[in-house]
Every structure is written in C-alpha cells, then in structure tokens.
Amino acid sequence: MNKFLYTSFAIFFALSFFVFGWLSHSAYMPGKRIEKPSLLDKIKKEKKLNVVLLNAPSTYYIGSEGPQGFEYDLLHSYAKHLGVELSITPAHTVKEALELSKNPNIHITSASLAKTPSREKLYHFGPSYFEVQEQVICNRGMLGSSKFPRDVEDLEGLSIMVGDDTSYSETLQKLKEDGFDINFTTSSDYSTEELLEMVGKHQIDCTVADSNIYALNLKFFPEIALAFSISGREQLA
C-alpha cells in the first residue's frame, strides 16, 4: 500500500511539473527588445549638439561677421542638417580641447587633430577630410646662416617649443628616442599660432606646425620660414 501511494505521488508530481512547465512556456510571450537610444537619438531629442572647438584660424574664430573657420562651418552645417542648436565650448590649446572632450555631455571635439596611432587608441575619429605634413618652422632671420636647419640632425642646439599633448611633441619625442639630439620643451599655455608668433619674434628658434596652419599664419607672421617637413602625410579628422 505504501509502495502504491509513493508511486502515485511520484507520478502526480511529475505530471504537475510537466503541466506547469508546458503552461509556463505557452503563456510566455517574448517582449519587445528595449534598445538603448543612440547618441544621435539623444542629440535630436535634446535639440542640441555640444561641441568643443579649438580657437584657431584653421578651426574656429570670431571674425567681423561672427563665428568663422573651416571646422566651425562643417559643424554648423551638420547641426542645421539635424535641426538642432550648435552649442560651442571654445578651447585655447589642443591639450585643453582633449581635456574638455572627456566631459560626457560633449558630443564632438573638433581641433584640427591629426590621426596618430596613440590618439586612435583613446578617441573615436570621424572621417578624414584633409592631408597635412608636420613642418619645422624657424625664424626667417636664421636663413643664410649655418644655424638654419635643413634636416633633423641640424636641430641640435636650437631652442624648440611645441604644444603639450600634440602630435608634434609625439614626433619629436620619437626622434629623440631614435637617437637624435633634440632639445625641445612643451607648453600647455601656448597655442600653435602663439608659438609661431614667438618664432617670428625670435623668442624661440623653431616650432613644429601642420602645413595648413603654417600656410594660414605666414601672412600674419612674415618673419617665420619653413625649414623642412618632419613627418609623412597625416590625416586630419
């Protein structure tokens, strides 16, 4: 009798679990997958595109007719295309622009940045739009003297300053590690344009700038001169 009851209970519980499982499976309706809104969705919802722009002639500046600059024009057109407001946070140097880009409320940082391997590990770059070369720019008064550099080996003994956290400092540091005797300093206080002005006033012998920045500033600082290119072609993004 006990054996019969035990067997009956075992069958009852087995059938109960089977029926419960079948009913649970039948009653389950897969819900709609909730997708996390994209950054673009967020921008459209808030109706604002928050950008960091480097304050420089090649990027963004306030001219006689208001905000101007190639990268400003690109972002202004993009914001207009999205139907949102363009909110600008200006940066004085590349280092400051990169620091400001860490703010989670910033959507885009535009600072005429060259795509370098080290930067691509840290930042998501947009499409490339221009090719440049890094160039050594020195005081024009040094032309015709043995002090004016014609290649990397001639940089020995010259006073050279570049911006901190720039591709220029990376290039010079790599050359130094390769054995070239280059005495250079970095500064987080001066923009590339201000360093070009210092070269023109011969407060320093040389600096490094992208070819487009040199071309734009030559008319403002006629006492600067191109010595040589120090890098291959690089993509701006």
PDB file of C-alpha atoms in Angstrom:
ATOM      1  CA  MET A   1       0.000   0.000   0.000  1.00  0.00           C
ATOM      2  CA  ASN A   2       2.754   2.384   0.974  1.00  0.00           C
ATOM      3  CA  LYS A   3       4.591   1.500  -2.200  1.00  0.00           C
ATOM      4  CA  PHE A   4       1.441   2.187  -4.214  1.00  0.00           C
ATOM      5  CA  LEU A   5       0.940   5.600  -2.562  1.00  0.00           C
ATOM      6  CA  TYR A   6       4.592   6.521  -3.093  1.00  0.00           C
ATOM      7  CA  THR A   7       4.351   5.630  -6.777  1.00  0.00           C
ATOM      8  CA  SER A   8       1.087   7.578  -7.152  1.00  0.00           C
ATOM      9  CA  PHE A   9       2.564  10.702  -5.529  1.00  0.00           C
ATOM     10  CA  ALA A  10       5.667  10.455  -7.705  1.00  0.00           C
ATOM     11  CA  ILE A  11       3.562  10.255 -10.874  1.00  0.00           C
ATOM     12  CA  PHE A  12       1.354  13.133  -9.671  1.00  0.00           C
ATOM     13  CA  PHE A  13       4.304  15.455  -9.009  1.00  0.00           C
ATOM     14  CA  ALA A  14       5.973  14.506 -12.283  1.00  0.00           C
ATOM     15  CA  LEU A  15       2.779  15.284 -14.215  1.00  0.00           C
ATOM     16  CA  SER A  16       2.333  18.525 -12.241  1.00  0.00           C
ATOM     17  CA  PHE A  17       5.836  19.765 -13.125  1.00  0.00           C
ATOM     18  CA  PHE A  18       5.320  18.795 -16.753  1.00  0.00           C
ATOM     19  CA  VAL A  19       1.962  20.599 -16.996  1.00  0.00           C
ATOM     20  CA  PHE A  20       3.332  23.661 -15.142  1.00  0.00           C
ATOM     21  CA  GLY A  21       6.315  23.841 -17.466  1.00  0.00           C
ATOM     22  CA  TRP A  22       4.146  23.461 -20.563  1.00  0.00           C
ATOM     23  CA  LEU A  23       1.698  26.141 -19.399  1.00  0.00           C
ATOM     24  CA  SER A  24       4.537  28.497 -18.484  1.00  0.00           C
ATOM     25  CA  HIS A  25       6.124  28.045 -21.889  1.00  0.00           C
ATOM     26  CA  SER A  26       2.793  28.518 -23.656  1.00  0.00           C
ATOM     27  CA  ALA A  27       1.963  31.634 -21.659  1.00  0.00           C
ATOM     28  CA  TYR A  28       5.376  33.252 -22.281  1.00  0.00           C
ATOM     29  CA  MET A  29       5.287  35.937 -24.933  1.00  0.00           C
ATOM     30  CA  PRO A  30       8.674  37.355 -25.866  1.00  0.00           C
ATOM     31  CA  GLY A  31       8.675  41.055 -25.070  1.00  0.00           C
ATOM     32  CA  LYS A  32       9.909  43.708 -27.461  1.00  0.00           C
ATOM     33  CA  ARG A  33      13.649  44.181 -27.063  1.00  0.00           C
ATOM     34  CA  ILE A  34      14.433  47.524 -25.491  1.00  0.00           C
ATOM     35  CA  GLU A  35      17.219  49.194 -27.432  1.00  0.00           C
ATOM     36  CA  LYS A  36      19.423  51.833 -25.855  1.00  0.00           C
ATOM     37  CA  PRO A  37      18.973  55.190 -27.622  1.00  0.00           C
ATOM     38  CA  SER A  38      21.929  56.101 -29.825  1.00  0.00           C
ATOM     39  CA  LEU A  39      23.937  59.280 -29.344  1.00  0.00           C
ATOM     40  CA  LEU A  40      22.284  60.704 -32.446  1.00  0.00           C
ATOM     41  CA  ASP A  41      18.839  59.991 -30.953  1.00  0.00           C
ATOM     42  CA  LYS A  42      19.913  61.791 -27.773  1.00  0.00           C
ATOM     43  CA  ILE A  43      21.144  64.833 -29.722  1.00  0.00           C
ATOM     44  CA  LYS A  44      17.884  65.055 -31.668  1.00  0.00           C
ATOM     45  CA  LYS A  45      15.813  64.666 -28.514  1.00  0.00           C
ATOM     46  CA  GLU A  46      17.726  67.389 -26.652  1.00  0.00           C
ATOM     47  CA  LYS A  47      17.842  69.503 -29.842  1.00  0.00           C
ATOM     48  CA  LYS A  48      21.425  70.488 -29.100  1.00  0.00           C
ATOM     49  CA  LEU A  49      24.822  69.472 -30.489  1.00  0.00           C
ATOM     50  CA  ASN A  50      27.517  70.132 -27.874  1.00  0.00           C
ATOM     51  CA  VAL A  51      30.959  70.598 -29.409  1.00  0.00           C
ATOM     52  CA  VAL A  52      34.453  71.634 -28.346  1.00  0.00           C
ATOM     53  CA  LEU A  53      36.181  73.795 -30.945  1.00  0.00           C
ATOM     54  CA  LEU A  54      39.815  74.844 -30.929  1.00  0.00           C
ATOM     55  CA  ASN A  55      40.024  78.629 -31.149  1.00  0.00           C
ATOM     56  CA  ALA A  56      42.342  78.955 -34.157  1.00  0.00           C
ATOM     57  CA  PRO A  57      42.178  80.354 -37.722  1.00  0.00           C
ATOM     58  CA  SER A  58      42.173  76.850 -39.195  1.00  0.00           C
ATOM     59  CA  THR A  59      39.308  75.743 -36.970  1.00  0.00           C
ATOM     60  CA  TYR A  60      37.112  78.375 -35.323  1.00  0.00           C
ATOM     61  CA  TYR A  61      37.342  82.071 -34.525  1.00  0.00           C
ATOM     62  CA  ILE A  62      35.132  85.124 -34.160  1.00  0.00           C
ATOM     63  CA  GLY A  63      35.574  87.308 -37.239  1.00  0.00           C
ATOM     64  CA  SER A  64      33.992  90.562 -38.357  1.00  0.00           C
ATOM     65  CA  GLU A  65      30.901  88.649 -39.463  1.00  0.00           C
ATOM     66  CA  GLY A  66      30.647  86.401 -36.419  1.00  0.00           C
ATOM     67  CA  PRO A  67      31.822  82.795 -35.960  1.00  0.00           C
ATOM     68  CA  GLN A  68      34.038  81.540 -38.790  1.00  0.00           C
ATOM     69  CA  GLY A  69      36.503  78.752 -39.569  1.00  0.00           C
ATOM     70  CA  PHE A  70      36.505  75.613 -41.687  1.00  0.00           C
ATOM     71  CA  GLU A  71      35.655  73.142 -38.920  1.00  0.00           C
ATOM     72  CA  TYR A  72      33.069  75.541 -37.495  1.00  0.00           C
ATOM     73  CA  ASP A  73      31.393  75.657 -40.920  1.00  0.00           C
ATOM     74  CA  LEU A  74      31.296  71.849 -41.062  1.00  0.00           C
ATOM     75  CA  LEU A  75      29.706  71.531 -37.621  1.00  0.00           C
ATOM     76  CA  HIS A  76      27.311  74.424 -38.195  1.00  0.00           C
ATOM     77  CA  SER A  77      26.075  72.764 -41.391  1.00  0.00           C
ATOM     78  CA  TYR A  78      25.740  69.414 -39.618  1.00  0.00           C
ATOM     79  CA  ALA A  79      23.705  70.923 -36.765  1.00  0.00           C
ATOM     80  CA  LYS A  80      21.483  72.672 -39.298  1.00  0.00           C
ATOM     81  CA  HIS A  81      21.001  69.374 -41.142  1.00  0.00           C
ATOM     82  CA  LEU A  82      19.906  67.705 -37.884  1.00  0.00           C
ATOM     83  CA  GLY A  83      17.660  70.623 -36.986  1.00  0.00           C
ATOM     84  CA  VAL A  84      19.407  71.234 -33.652  1.00  0.00           C
ATOM     85  CA  GLU A  85      21.233  74.079 -31.928  1.00  0.00           C
ATOM     86  CA  LEU A  86      25.042  74.200 -32.104  1.00  0.00           C
ATOM     87  CA  SER A  87      26.475  74.788 -28.619  1.00  0.00           C
ATOM     88  CA  ILE A  88      30.201  75.665 -28.690  1.00  0.00           C
ATOM     89  CA  THR A  89      32.775  75.334 -25.922  1.00  0.00           C
ATOM     90  CA  PRO A  90      35.970  77.042 -27.149  1.00  0.00           C
ATOM     91  CA  ALA A  91      39.422  75.672 -26.287  1.00  0.00           C
ATOM     92  CA  HIS A  92      42.666  77.640 -26.335  1.00  0.00           C
ATOM     93  CA  THR A  93      45.043  74.716 -26.915  1.00  0.00           C
ATOM     94  CA  VAL A  94      44.894  71.132 -28.186  1.00  0.00           C
ATOM     95  CA  LYS A  95      45.575  69.885 -24.659  1.00  0.00           C
ATOM     96  CA  GLU A  96      42.605  71.859 -23.327  1.00  0.00           C
ATOM     97  CA  ALA A  97      40.385  70.599 -26.159  1.00  0.00           C
ATOM     98  CA  LEU A  98      41.253  66.984 -25.360  1.00  0.00           C
ATOM     99  CA  GLU A  99      40.610  67.565 -21.654  1.00  0.00           C
ATOM    100  CA  LEU A 100      37.216  69.134 -22.370  1.00  0.00           C
ATOM    101  CA  SER A 101      36.312  66.196 -24.621  1.00  0.00           C
ATOM    102  CA  LYS A 102      36.257  63.943 -21.544  1.00  0.00           C
ATOM    103  CA  ASN A 103      33.045  65.656 -20.410  1.00  0.00           C
ATOM    104  CA  PRO A 104      30.245  63.120 -21.092  1.00  0.00           C
ATOM    105  CA  ASN A 105      27.971  65.949 -22.251  1.00  0.00           C
ATOM    106  CA  ILE A 106      30.315  66.801 -25.141  1.00  0.00           C
ATOM    107  CA  HIS A 107      29.314  65.103 -28.380  1.00  0.00           C
ATOM    108  CA  ILE A 108      32.124  66.159 -30.742  1.00  0.00           C
ATOM    109  CA  THR A 109      35.582  67.672 -30.314  1.00  0.00           C
ATOM    110  CA  SER A 110      36.989  69.457 -33.341  1.00  0.00           C
ATOM    111  CA  ALA A 111      40.560  70.688 -33.018  1.00  0.00           C
ATOM    112  CA  SER A 112      42.212  70.041 -36.384  1.00  0.00           C
ATOM    113  CA  LEU A 113      43.672  66.838 -34.955  1.00  0.00           C
ATOM    114  CA  ALA A 114      45.964  64.513 -36.860  1.00  0.00           C
ATOM    115  CA  LYS A 115      45.109  60.827 -36.618  1.00  0.00           C
ATOM    116  CA  THR A 116      48.021  59.276 -34.752  1.00  0.00           C
ATOM    117  CA  PRO A 117      48.220  55.663 -33.504  1.00  0.00           C
ATOM    118  CA  SER A 118      48.241  56.783 -29.864  1.00  0.00           C
ATOM    119  CA  ARG A 119      45.190  59.020 -30.333  1.00  0.00           C
ATOM    120  CA  GLU A 120      43.234  56.363 -32.189  1.00  0.00           C
ATOM    121  CA  LYS A 121      43.574  54.151 -29.113  1.00  0.00           C
ATOM    122  CA  LEU A 122      41.872  56.818 -26.987  1.00  0.00           C
ATOM    123  CA  TYR A 123      39.388  58.573 -29.264  1.00  0.00           C
ATOM    124  CA  HIS A 124      36.840  57.729 -31.951  1.00  0.00           C
ATOM    125  CA  PHE A 125      37.735  59.788 -35.020  1.00  0.00           C
ATOM    126  CA  GLY A 126      35.283  60.907 -37.653  1.00  0.00           C
ATOM    127  CA  PRO A 127      36.019  60.756 -41.397  1.00  0.00           C
ATOM    128  CA  SER A 128      39.289  62.300 -42.567  1.00  0.00           C
ATOM    129  CA  TYR A 129      38.867  65.493 -44.566  1.00  0.00           C
ATOM    130  CA  PHE A 130      42.388  66.803 -45.236  1.00  0.00           C
ATOM    131  CA  GLU A 131      46.026  65.729 -45.513  1.00  0.00           C
ATOM    132  CA  VAL A 132      48.862  67.636 -43.864  1.00  0.00           C
ATOM    133  CA  GLN A 133      52.532  67.291 -43.017  1.00  0.00           C
ATOM    134  CA  GLU A 134      54.213  68.357 -39.810  1.00  0.00           C
ATOM    135  CA  GLN A 135      56.767  71.039 -40.617  1.00  0.00           C
ATOM    136  CA  VAL A 136      59.639  72.597 -38.693  1.00  0.00           C
ATOM    137  CA  ILE A 137      59.150  76.375 -38.731  1.00  0.00           C
ATOM    138  CA  CYS A 138      62.026  78.667 -37.740  1.00  0.00           C
ATOM    139  CA  ASN A 139      62.834  82.363 -37.571  1.00  0.00           C
ATOM    140  CA  ARG A 140      63.486  83.816 -41.022  1.00  0.00           C
ATOM    141  CA  GLY A 141      66.482  85.764 -39.734  1.00  0.00           C
ATOM    142  CA  MET A 142      68.344  82.468 -39.380  1.00  0.00           C
ATOM    143  CA  LEU A 143      68.183  81.902 -43.151  1.00  0.00           C
ATOM    144  CA  GLY A 144      71.565  82.025 -44.810  1.00  0.00           C
ATOM    145  CA  SER A 145      73.346  81.065 -41.607  1.00  0.00           C
ATOM    146  CA  SER A 146      74.609  77.668 -40.550  1.00  0.00           C
ATOM    147  CA  LYS A 147      72.068  77.781 -37.722  1.00  0.00           C
ATOM    148  CA  PHE A 148      69.053  77.431 -40.039  1.00  0.00           C
ATOM    149  CA  PRO A 149      68.139  73.705 -40.012  1.00  0.00           C
ATOM    150  CA  ARG A 150      67.765  71.701 -43.204  1.00  0.00           C
ATOM    151  CA  ASP A 151      67.149  68.287 -41.635  1.00  0.00           C
ATOM    152  CA  VAL A 152      66.611  66.620 -38.255  1.00  0.00           C
ATOM    153  CA  GLU A 153      70.326  66.470 -37.420  1.00  0.00           C
ATOM    154  CA  ASP A 154      70.531  70.274 -37.660  1.00  0.00           C
ATOM    155  CA  LEU A 155      68.044  70.712 -34.785  1.00  0.00           C
ATOM    156  CA  GLU A 156      70.795  70.073 -32.257  1.00  0.00           C
ATOM    157  CA  GLY A 157      71.427  73.138 -30.106  1.00  0.00           C
ATOM    158  CA  LEU A 158      68.291  75.028 -31.184  1.00  0.00           C
ATOM    159  CA  SER A 159      65.583  76.227 -28.800  1.00  0.00           C
ATOM    160  CA  ILE A 160      62.404  74.455 -29.849  1.00  0.00           C
ATOM    161  CA  MET A 161      58.984  74.589 -28.220  1.00  0.00           C
ATOM    162  CA  VAL A 162      55.770  72.768 -29.173  1.00  0.00           C
ATOM    163  CA  GLY A 163      52.365  72.359 -27.599  1.00  0.00           C
ATOM    164  CA  ASP A 164      51.821  69.726 -24.939  1.00  0.00           C
ATOM    165  CA  ASP A 165      49.721  66.692 -25.957  1.00  0.00           C
ATOM    166  CA  THR A 166      50.175  67.479 -29.650  1.00  0.00           C
ATOM    167  CA  SER A 167      51.239  65.198 -32.476  1.00  0.00           C
ATOM    168  CA  TYR A 168      54.318  67.440 -32.755  1.00  0.00           C
ATOM    169  CA  SER A 169      55.513  66.529 -29.270  1.00  0.00           C
ATOM    170  CA  GLU A 170      54.968  62.842 -30.110  1.00  0.00           C
ATOM    171  CA  THR A 171      57.044  63.184 -33.286  1.00  0.00           C
ATOM    172  CA  LEU A 172      59.935  64.983 -31.580  1.00  0.00           C
ATOM    173  CA  GLN A 173      59.941  62.555 -28.659  1.00  0.00           C
ATOM    174  CA  LYS A 174      60.113  59.592 -31.031  1.00  0.00           C
ATOM    175  CA  LEU A 175      63.037  61.187 -32.900  1.00  0.00           C
ATOM    176  CA  LYS A 176      64.775  61.790 -29.590  1.00  0.00           C
ATOM    177  CA  GLU A 177      64.269  58.139 -28.627  1.00  0.00           C
ATOM    178  CA  ASP A 178      65.724  57.174 -32.014  1.00  0.00           C
ATOM    179  CA  GLY A 179      68.966  58.880 -31.018  1.00  0.00           C
ATOM    180  CA  PHE A 180      68.662  62.405 -32.421  1.00  0.00           C
ATOM    181  CA  ASP A 181      69.948  65.159 -30.133  1.00  0.00           C
ATOM    182  CA  ILE A 182      66.891  67.421 -29.975  1.00  0.00           C
ATOM    183  CA  ASN A 183      66.423  69.801 -27.071  1.00  0.00           C
ATOM    184  CA  PHE A 184      62.730  70.706 -27.067  1.00  0.00           C
ATOM    185  CA  THR A 185      60.218  71.806 -24.467  1.00  0.00           C
ATOM    186  CA  THR A 186      56.436  71.513 -24.395  1.00  0.00           C
ATOM    187  CA  SER A 187      53.911  74.043 -23.183  1.00  0.00           C
ATOM    188  CA  SER A 188      50.235  73.774 -22.281  1.00  0.00           C
ATOM    189  CA  ASP A 189      49.911  77.582 -22.157  1.00  0.00           C
ATOM    190  CA  TYR A 190      50.532  78.488 -25.801  1.00  0.00           C
ATOM    191  CA  SER A 191      48.623  77.549 -28.929  1.00  0.00           C
ATOM    192  CA  THR A 192      50.448  76.606 -32.127  1.00  0.00           C
ATOM    193  CA  GLU A 193      49.655  80.055 -33.528  1.00  0.00           C
ATOM    194  CA  GLU A 194      51.159  81.749 -30.465  1.00  0.00           C
ATOM    195  CA  LEU A 195      54.280  79.621 -30.795  1.00  0.00           C
ATOM    196  CA  LEU A 196      54.576  80.695 -34.441  1.00  0.00           C
ATOM    197  CA  GLU A 197      54.365  84.299 -33.269  1.00  0.00           C
ATOM    198  CA  MET A 198      57.140  83.608 -30.745  1.00  0.00           C
ATOM    199  CA  VAL A 199      59.271  82.191 -33.565  1.00  0.00           C
ATOM    200  CA  GLY A 200      58.597  85.329 -35.618  1.00  0.00           C
ATOM    201  CA  LYS A 201      59.787  87.489 -32.708  1.00  0.00           C
ATOM    202  CA  HIS A 202      62.744  85.113 -32.253  1.00  0.00           C
ATOM    203  CA  GLN A 203      61.800  84.361 -28.664  1.00  0.00           C
ATOM    204  CA  ILE A 204      62.408  80.735 -29.656  1.00  0.00           C
ATOM    205  CA  ASP A 205      64.300  79.420 -32.680  1.00  0.00           C
ATOM    206  CA  CYS A 206      61.761  76.941 -34.027  1.00  0.00           C
ATOM    207  CA  THR A 207      58.472  75.164 -33.504  1.00  0.00           C
ATOM    208  CA  VAL A 208      56.507  72.492 -35.373  1.00  0.00           C
ATOM    209  CA  ALA A 209      53.167  73.079 -37.086  1.00  0.00           C
ATOM    210  CA  ASP A 210      50.930  71.371 -39.608  1.00  0.00           C
ATOM    211  CA  SER A 211      51.435  72.569 -43.176  1.00  0.00           C
ATOM    212  CA  ASN A 212      47.959  74.125 -43.361  1.00  0.00           C
ATOM    213  CA  ILE A 213      48.498  76.061 -40.108  1.00  0.00           C
ATOM    214  CA  TYR A 214      51.832  77.399 -41.377  1.00  0.00           C
ATOM    215  CA  ALA A 215      50.278  78.471 -44.690  1.00  0.00           C
ATOM    216  CA  LEU A 216      47.410  80.270 -42.930  1.00  0.00           C
ATOM    217  CA  ASN A 217      49.670  82.123 -40.493  1.00  0.00           C
ATOM    218  CA  LEU A 218      52.504  83.131 -42.811  1.00  0.00           C
ATOM    219  CA  LYS A 219      50.710  86.368 -43.739  1.00  0.00           C
ATOM    220  CA  PHE A 220      50.346  87.268 -40.050  1.00  0.00           C
ATOM    221  CA  PHE A 221      53.921  86.367 -39.112  1.00  0.00           C
ATOM    222  CA  PRO A 222      56.151  87.108 -42.134  1.00  0.00           C
ATOM    223  CA  GLU A 223      59.307  86.504 -40.077  1.00  0.00           C
ATOM    224  CA  ILE A 224      58.697  82.752 -39.939  1.00  0.00           C
ATOM    225  CA  ALA A 225      60.108  80.372 -42.545  1.00  0.00           C
ATOM    226  CA  LEU A 226      59.655  76.722 -43.461  1.00  0.00           C
ATOM    227  CA  ALA A 227      62.758  74.682 -42.674  1.00  0.00           C
ATOM    228  CA  PHE A 228      61.671  71.142 -43.652  1.00  0.00           C
ATOM    229  CA  SER A 229      58.892  68.590 -43.242  1.00  0.00           C
ATOM    230  CA  ILE A 230      59.369  66.300 -40.271  1.00  0.00           C
ATOM    231  CA  SER A 231      56.623  63.755 -40.960  1.00  0.00           C
ATOM    232  CA  GLY A 232      54.883  61.980 -43.783  1.00  0.00           C
ATOM    233  CA  ARG A 233      51.357  62.873 -44.810  1.00  0.00           C
ATOM    234  CA  GLU A 234      48.845  62.642 -41.966  1.00  0.00           C
ATOM    235  CA  GLN A 235      45.060  62.629 -41.977  1.00  0.00           C
ATOM    236  CA  LEU A 236      43.121  65.378 -40.214  1.00  0.00           C
ATOM    237  CA  ALA A 237      39.775  64.406 -38.725  1.00  0.00           C
TER     238      ALA A 237
END
